[in-house]
Amino acid sequence: MRFSVFLNARSMGPEGDRQLMLDLEAHALKASTLGFDAIFQPDHHFNGYMPTASDSFMFAAYLAAQMPHMHFGFSVVSVPLHHPVRFVERINLLDQLTKGKLLVGVGSGTTPEEMIGFGVNYKDAGAISEQNLALAEALWAKRMEDPAVEIDNGPHQGRVIQRIAPAAFTPGHARLMPVAMKEASARRAAVNGWPAYIPAFTPPQIYGNEPFTHVKKYFDVYKGMLLEAGHSDAVVADALGWSTHTYQCVHVAESDDQARAELEIILKGYQEAVDRENEFNARAEGDAANKKKDININALDEGWIGTWCLYGSPKTVIEHLQPYAELGIGNILCGTTTGPLTPARLAYADQTLDLLSRKVMPAFGK
């Protein structure tokens, strides 16, 4: 089982942005020296959730130059917010720079405030995302002598006459990683021999205390489709080896009691940041085209903790992860910087990296 770090910190205002960037860089470098396999980032805009995520590709390229052995991933790129040309160009360039060590999670986005900033209505996000992915495939496949690729998709317009430059490093193009929640998304990953994100909930309820039940359901469907697709053993092994289950908040301490007490401190800070962001996002939901249907609950709710958190002593964390390893989950994505990245929060994050690397990862062959 692989272990990867998800950079998912918050900045509460512009005065905190630079220090957060420096701290994230140091945290990522620490992870690279402790045996973690990859650094993942989200794709967010305007609200202070990961200021570097306004262009995660650029920050990944900066980090990749310092740790060329690492893989880099995105959890996930909000496809409707990216012109398909720029989407493909950035992926190809980073694919080249990392020599193929790239995993591009794709989704339709979750936040109306971000959508309207790019001229996209929230209700249209799914359809624009699907068409953007189809256009991206056409751009990746286009040869110089082929007819132009016409782009007419919501706010995204254009006509590509020659080709995308640079070419991809990976044959075809870098691996995409759909979320294996909808059958179409799971099949897209399986047919192409790509990894997938394996959810721990089933909408409309996005929290609960039986996450493994949901993970097993989605993983079994994805794995079945992957095996039926007729890929080589190497392609199947690579796809399953990067099949990813995500925890928004991972916190490890020497004892369960210490871990729980510190987790509650972390989640209180996280909730304060989310409440601040929600005030602004509500302004974006002033019409039906940008109204969200799902309802956020407090992060200190036991159901939210049960779905989105992994915490405890090293022994407890190992026991929790053992069924996931036996199921065949290939990659555990650890949100280690959840919430505002204060000095105290960063110390907790580094503590978690240290205990994971020394006491948890060896139990899974790391």
Coordinates of N, CA and C in Angstrom, one line a residue, residues 132-290:
N132 N -15.7 19.1 -21.9 CA -14.3 19.5 -21.8 C -13.3 18.3 -21.9
L133 N -13.7 17.2 -21.2 CA -12.9 16.0 -21.2 C -12.9 15.4 -22.6
A134 N -14.0 15.4 -23.3 CA -14.1 14.9 -24.7 C -13.2 15.8 -25.6
L135 N -13.3 17.1 -25.4 CA -12.4 18.0 -26.2 C -10.9 17.7 -25.9
A136 N -10.6 17.5 -24.6 CA -9.2 17.2 -24.2 C -8.7 16.0 -25.0
E137 N -9.5 14.9 -25.0 CA -9.1 13.7 -25.7 C -8.9 14.0 -27.2
A138 N -9.7 14.8 -27.8 CA -9.6 15.2 -29.2 C -8.3 16.0 -29.4
L139 N -7.9 16.8 -28.5 CA -6.7 17.6 -28.6 C -5.5 16.7 -28.4
W140 N -5.6 15.8 -27.5 CA -4.4 14.9 -27.3 C -4.2 14.0 -28.5
A141 N -5.3 13.6 -29.2 CA -5.2 12.8 -30.3 C -4.8 13.5 -31.6
K142 N -5.0 14.8 -31.6 CA -4.8 15.6 -32.9 C -3.4 15.6 -33.4
R143 N -3.2 15.2 -34.7 CA -2.0 15.4 -35.4 C -2.0 16.7 -36.2
M144 N -0.8 17.1 -36.6 CA -0.7 18.4 -37.2 C -1.5 18.5 -38.5
E145 N -1.6 17.4 -39.2 CA -2.3 17.4 -40.5 C -3.8 17.2 -40.4
D146 N -4.3 16.9 -39.1 CA -5.7 16.7 -38.9 C -6.5 18.0 -39.1
P147 N -7.8 17.9 -39.3 CA -8.6 19.1 -39.3 C -8.6 19.7 -37.9
A148 N -8.9 21.0 -37.9 CA -8.9 21.8 -36.7 C -9.9 21.2 -35.7
V149 N -9.6 21.3 -34.4 CA -10.5 21.0 -33.3 C -11.3 22.2 -33.0
E150 N -12.6 22.2 -33.1 CA -13.4 23.3 -32.8 C -13.9 23.2 -31.4
I151 N -13.8 24.3 -30.6 CA -14.2 24.3 -29.2 C -15.3 25.3 -29.0
D152 N -16.4 24.8 -28.6 CA -17.6 25.6 -28.3 C -18.4 25.0 -27.2
N153 N -17.9 25.4 -26.0 CA -18.4 24.7 -24.7 C -18.6 25.7 -23.6
G154 N -19.8 26.3 -23.5 CA -20.0 27.3 -22.4 C -19.1 28.5 -22.6
P155 N -18.3 28.8 -21.6 CA -17.4 30.0 -21.7 C -16.1 29.6 -22.5
H156 N -15.9 28.4 -22.9 CA -14.7 28.0 -23.5 C -14.9 27.9 -25.1
Q157 N -14.1 28.7 -25.8 CA -14.3 28.8 -27.2 C -12.9 28.7 -27.8
G158 N -12.8 28.3 -29.1 CA -11.5 28.3 -29.8 C -11.5 27.4 -31.0
R159 N -10.4 27.4 -31.7 CA -10.2 26.5 -32.9 C -8.7 26.2 -32.9
V160 N -8.3 25.0 -32.7 CA -6.9 24.6 -32.7 C -6.5 24.0 -34.0
I161 N -5.6 24.6 -34.7 CA -5.3 24.3 -36.1 C -4.1 23.2 -36.2
Q162 N -3.1 23.4 -35.4 CA -1.9 22.5 -35.5 C -2.0 21.4 -34.4
R163 N -1.4 21.6 -33.3 CA -1.3 20.5 -32.3 C -1.1 21.1 -30.9
I164 N -1.2 20.3 -29.9 CA -0.8 20.7 -28.5 C 0.7 20.5 -28.4
A165 N 1.4 21.5 -27.9 CA 2.8 21.4 -27.6 C 3.0 21.9 -26.2
P166 N 3.9 21.1 -25.4 CA 4.6 20.0 -25.9 C 3.7 18.7 -26.0
A167 N 4.3 17.7 -26.7 CA 3.6 16.4 -26.7 C 3.7 15.8 -25.3
A168 N 2.8 14.8 -25.0 CA 2.8 14.2 -23.7 C 4.0 13.3 -23.6
F169 N 4.5 13.1 -22.4 CA 5.6 12.1 -22.1 C 5.0 10.7 -22.1
T170 N 3.9 10.5 -21.4 CA 3.2 9.2 -21.3 C 2.5 8.9 -22.6
P171 N 2.6 7.7 -23.1 CA 1.9 7.3 -24.3 C 0.4 7.6 -24.2
G172 N -0.1 8.3 -25.3 CA -1.5 8.8 -25.2 C -1.5 10.1 -24.5
H173 N -1.5 10.0 -23.2 CA -1.4 11.2 -22.3 C -1.3 10.8 -20.9
A174 N -1.0 11.7 -20.0 CA -0.9 11.3 -18.5 C -2.2 10.7 -18.0
R175 N -2.0 9.9 -17.0 CA -3.1 9.2 -16.4 C -4.1 10.2 -15.7
L176 N -5.4 10.1 -16.1 CA -6.4 10.8 -15.4 C -7.0 9.8 -14.3
M177 N -7.6 10.4 -13.3 CA -8.2 9.7 -12.2 C -9.6 10.1 -11.9
P178 N -10.6 9.5 -12.5 CA -12.0 9.8 -12.2 C -12.4 9.3 -10.8
V179 N -13.4 9.9 -10.3 CA -14.0 9.4 -9.0 C -15.0 8.3 -9.4
A180 N -14.7 7.1 -8.8 CA -15.5 5.9 -9.2 C -16.8 5.8 -8.5
M181 N -17.6 6.9 -8.5 CA -18.9 7.0 -7.9 C -20.0 6.7 -8.9
K182 N -20.0 7.3 -10.0 CA -20.9 7.1 -11.1 C -20.4 6.0 -12.0
E183 N -21.3 5.1 -12.5 CA -20.8 4.0 -13.3 C -20.0 4.5 -14.5
A184 N -20.4 5.7 -15.1 CA -19.7 6.2 -16.3 C -18.3 6.6 -15.9
S185 N -18.1 7.2 -14.8 CA -16.7 7.6 -14.3 C -15.9 6.4 -14.0
A186 N -16.5 5.4 -13.3 CA -15.7 4.1 -13.0 C -15.3 3.5 -14.3
R187 N -16.2 3.4 -15.3 CA -15.9 2.8 -16.6 C -14.8 3.5 -17.3
R188 N -14.9 4.9 -17.3 CA -13.8 5.7 -18.0 C -12.5 5.3 -17.4
A189 N -12.3 5.2 -16.1 CA -11.0 4.8 -15.5 C -10.7 3.4 -15.9
A190 N -11.6 2.5 -15.8 CA -11.3 1.1 -16.1 C -10.9 0.8 -17.5
V191 N -11.7 1.4 -18.5 CA -11.4 1.1 -19.9 C -10.1 1.7 -20.3
N192 N -9.7 2.8 -19.7 CA -8.4 3.4 -20.1 C -7.2 2.8 -19.3
G193 N -7.5 2.0 -18.3 CA -6.4 1.5 -17.5 C -5.9 2.5 -16.5
W194 N -6.7 3.4 -16.0 CA -6.3 4.4 -15.1 C -6.7 4.1 -13.7
P195 N -6.1 4.7 -12.7 CA -6.5 4.5 -11.3 C -7.8 5.3 -11.1
A196 N -8.4 5.2 -10.0 CA -9.7 5.9 -9.6 C -9.7 6.2 -8.2
Y197 N -10.4 7.3 -7.9 CA -10.7 7.6 -6.5 C -11.9 6.8 -6.0
I198 N -11.7 6.2 -4.8 CA -12.8 5.3 -4.3 C -13.5 6.0 -3.1
P199 N -14.7 6.4 -3.3 CA -15.4 7.2 -2.3 C -15.8 6.4 -1.0
A200 N -16.0 7.1 0.1 CA -16.4 6.4 1.3 C -17.8 6.8 1.7
F201 N -18.6 7.3 0.8 CA -20.0 7.6 1.1 C -20.8 7.5 -0.2
T202 N -22.1 7.4 0.0 CA -23.0 7.4 -1.1 C -24.0 8.5 -1.0
P203 N -24.0 9.5 -2.0 CA -24.9 10.6 -1.9 C -26.4 10.1 -1.8
P204 N -27.3 11.0 -1.2 CA -27.0 12.3 -0.9 C -26.3 12.5 0.5
Q205 N -26.2 11.4 1.3 CA -25.5 11.5 2.6 C -24.0 11.4 2.4
I206 N -23.3 12.4 2.8 CA -21.8 12.5 2.5 C -21.0 12.2 3.8
Y207 N -21.6 11.5 4.8 CA -20.9 11.3 6.0 C -21.6 10.1 6.7
G208 N -20.9 9.5 7.6 CA -21.4 8.3 8.3 C -20.3 7.5 9.0
N209 N -20.7 6.4 9.7 CA -19.7 5.7 10.5 C -19.4 4.3 9.9
E210 N -19.8 4.1 8.6 CA -19.4 2.8 8.0 C -18.8 3.1 6.6
P211 N -17.7 3.8 6.6 CA -17.0 4.2 5.3 C -16.6 3.0 4.5
F212 N -16.1 1.9 5.2 CA -15.6 0.8 4.5 C -16.6 0.1 3.6
T213 N -17.9 0.1 4.1 CA -19.0 -0.5 3.3 C -19.1 0.2 1.9
H214 N -19.0 1.5 1.9 CA -19.1 2.3 0.7 C -17.8 2.1 -0.2
V215 N -16.6 2.1 0.5 CA -15.4 1.9 -0.3 C -15.4 0.5 -1.0
K216 N -15.8 -0.5 -0.3 CA -15.8 -1.8 -0.9 C -16.8 -1.9 -2.1
K217 N -17.9 -1.3 -1.9 CA -18.9 -1.3 -3.0 C -18.3 -0.7 -4.3
Y218 N -17.8 0.5 -4.1 CA -17.2 1.2 -5.3 C -16.0 0.6 -5.9
F219 N -15.1 0.1 -4.9 CA -13.9 -0.5 -5.4 C -14.2 -1.8 -6.2
D220 N -15.1 -2.6 -5.7 CA -15.4 -3.9 -6.3 C -15.9 -3.7 -7.8
V221 N -16.8 -2.6 -7.9 CA -17.3 -2.3 -9.2 C -16.2 -1.9 -10.2
Y222 N -15.3 -1.0 -9.7 CA -14.2 -0.5 -10.5 C -13.3 -1.6 -10.9
K223 N -12.9 -2.4 -9.9 CA -11.9 -3.5 -10.1 C -12.5 -4.5 -11.1
G224 N -13.8 -4.8 -11.0 CA -14.4 -5.7 -11.9 C -14.4 -5.2 -13.4
M225 N -14.7 -3.9 -13.5 CA -14.6 -3.3 -14.9 C -13.2 -3.3 -15.4
L226 N -12.2 -3.0 -14.5 CA -10.8 -3.0 -14.9 C -10.3 -4.3 -15.4
L227 N -10.7 -5.4 -14.7 CA -10.3 -6.7 -15.1 C -11.0 -7.2 -16.4
E228 N -12.2 -6.7 -16.6 CA -12.9 -7.1 -17.8 C -12.4 -6.4 -19.0
A229 N -11.6 -5.3 -18.8 CA -11.2 -4.4 -20.0 C -10.1 -5.0 -20.8
G230 N -9.5 -6.1 -20.4 CA -8.5 -6.8 -21.2 C -7.1 -6.2 -21.2
H231 N -6.8 -5.5 -20.2 CA -5.5 -4.8 -20.1 C -4.4 -5.9 -19.7
S232 N -3.1 -5.5 -20.0 CA -2.0 -6.3 -19.6 C -1.9 -6.3 -18.0
D233 N -1.2 -7.3 -17.5 CA -1.1 -7.4 -16.0 C -0.4 -6.2 -15.5
A234 N 0.5 -5.6 -16.3 CA 1.3 -4.4 -15.8 C 0.3 -3.2 -15.7
V235 N -0.6 -3.1 -16.7 CA -1.5 -1.9 -16.6 C -2.5 -2.1 -15.4
V236 N -3.0 -3.3 -15.2 CA -3.9 -3.5 -14.1 C -3.2 -3.3 -12.8
A237 N -2.0 -3.8 -12.7 CA -1.2 -3.6 -11.4 C -1.0 -2.1 -11.1
D238 N -0.7 -1.3 -12.2 CA -0.4 0.1 -12.0 C -1.7 0.8 -11.6
A239 N -2.8 0.5 -12.2 CA -4.1 1.1 -11.9 C -4.5 0.8 -10.5
L240 N -4.5 -0.4 -10.1 CA -4.8 -0.8 -8.8 C -3.9 -0.3 -7.7
G241 N -2.6 -0.2 -8.1 CA -1.6 0.3 -7.2 C -1.7 1.8 -6.9
W242 N -2.5 2.5 -7.7 CA -2.7 3.9 -7.4 C -4.2 4.2 -7.1
S243 N -5.0 3.1 -7.0 CA -6.4 3.3 -6.7 C -6.4 4.0 -5.3
T244 N -7.1 5.1 -5.1 CA -6.9 6.0 -4.0 C -8.1 6.1 -3.1
H245 N -7.9 6.0 -1.8 CA -8.9 6.3 -0.8 C -8.4 7.5 0.0
T246 N -9.2 8.5 0.1 CA -8.8 9.8 0.7 C -9.4 10.0 2.1
Y247 N -8.5 10.5 3.0 CA -8.9 11.1 4.2 C -8.6 12.6 4.3
Q248 N -9.7 13.4 4.5 CA -9.5 14.8 4.5 C -8.6 15.2 5.7
C249 N -8.6 14.5 6.8 CA -7.8 14.8 7.9 C -7.2 13.5 8.5
V250 N -5.9 13.4 8.5 CA -5.2 12.3 9.2 C -4.4 12.9 10.3
H251 N -4.5 12.3 11.5 CA -3.7 12.8 12.6 C -3.3 11.6 13.5
V252 N -2.0 11.5 13.7 CA -1.5 10.4 14.5 C -0.7 10.9 15.7
A253 N -0.9 10.3 16.8 CA -0.2 10.7 18.1 C 0.2 9.4 18.8
E254 N 1.0 9.5 19.8 CA 1.5 8.4 20.5 C 0.4 7.5 21.2
S255 N -0.7 8.2 21.6 CA -1.9 7.5 22.2 C -3.2 7.9 21.5
D256 N -4.2 7.0 21.6 CA -5.5 7.4 21.1 C -6.1 8.6 21.7
D257 N -5.9 8.7 23.0 CA -6.5 9.9 23.7 C -5.8 11.2 23.2
Q258 N -4.5 11.2 23.1 CA -3.8 12.3 22.6 C -4.3 12.7 21.2
A259 N -4.4 11.7 20.4 CA -4.8 11.9 19.0 C -6.2 12.5 18.9
R260 N -7.1 12.0 19.7 CA -8.5 12.5 19.7 C -8.5 14.0 20.1
A261 N -7.8 14.3 21.2 CA -7.8 15.6 21.7 C -7.2 16.6 20.7
E262 N -6.1 16.2 20.1 CA -5.5 17.1 19.1 C -6.3 17.2 17.8
L263 N -7.0 16.1 17.5 CA -7.9 16.1 16.3 C -9.0 17.2 16.5
E264 N -9.6 17.2 17.7 CA -10.6 18.2 17.9 C -10.1 19.6 17.8
I265 N -8.9 19.9 18.3 CA -8.3 21.2 18.1 C -8.2 21.5 16.6
I266 N -7.7 20.6 15.8 CA -7.6 20.8 14.4 C -8.9 21.0 13.7
L267 N -9.9 20.2 14.1 CA -11.2 20.4 13.4 C -12.0 21.6 13.8
K268 N -11.8 22.1 15.0 CA -12.4 23.4 15.4 C -11.8 24.5 14.5
G269 N -10.5 24.5 14.3 CA -9.9 25.5 13.4 C -10.4 25.4 12.0
Y270 N -10.5 24.1 11.5 CA -11.0 23.8 10.2 C -12.4 24.3 10.0
Q271 N -13.3 24.1 11.0 CA -14.7 24.5 10.9 C -14.8 26.0 10.9
E272 N -14.0 26.7 11.7 CA -14.0 28.2 11.6 C -13.6 28.7 10.2
A273 N -12.7 28.1 9.6 CA -12.3 28.5 8.2 C -13.5 28.2 7.2
V274 N -14.1 27.0 7.4 CA -15.2 26.7 6.5 C -16.4 27.6 6.7
D275 N -16.7 28.0 7.9 CA -17.8 28.9 8.2 C -17.5 30.2 7.5
R276 N -16.3 30.7 7.6 CA -15.9 32.0 6.9 C -16.1 31.9 5.4
E277 N -15.7 30.7 4.9 CA -15.8 30.5 3.4 C -17.3 30.4 3.0
N278 N -18.1 29.8 3.8 CA -19.5 29.6 3.5 C -20.3 30.9 3.4
E279 N -19.9 31.9 4.3 CA -20.5 33.2 4.2 C -20.4 33.8 2.8
F280 N -19.2 33.7 2.2 CA -19.0 34.3 0.9 C -19.6 33.4 -0.2
N281 N -19.6 32.1 0.0 CA -20.2 31.2 -1.0 C -21.7 31.4 -1.1
A282 N -22.3 31.8 0.0 CA -23.7 32.0 0.0 C -24.1 33.2 -0.9
R283 N -23.2 34.1 -1.1 CA -23.5 35.2 -2.1 C -23.5 34.7 -3.5
A284 N -22.8 33.6 -3.8 CA -22.8 33.1 -5.1 C -24.1 32.3 -5.4
E285 N -24.8 31.9 -4.4 CA -26.0 31.0 -4.5 C -27.3 31.8 -4.6
G286 N -27.2 33.0 -5.1 CA -28.4 33.9 -5.1 C -29.4 33.6 -6.2
D287 N -29.1 32.6 -7.1 CA -30.1 32.2 -8.1 C -30.1 30.7 -8.2
A288 N -31.1 30.2 -8.9 CA -31.3 28.8 -9.0 C -30.1 28.1 -9.8
A289 N -29.5 28.8 -10.7 CA -28.4 28.2 -11.5 C -27.2 27.9 -10.7
N290 N -27.1 28.5 -9.5 CA -25.9 28.3 -8.7 C -26.2 27.9 -7.3

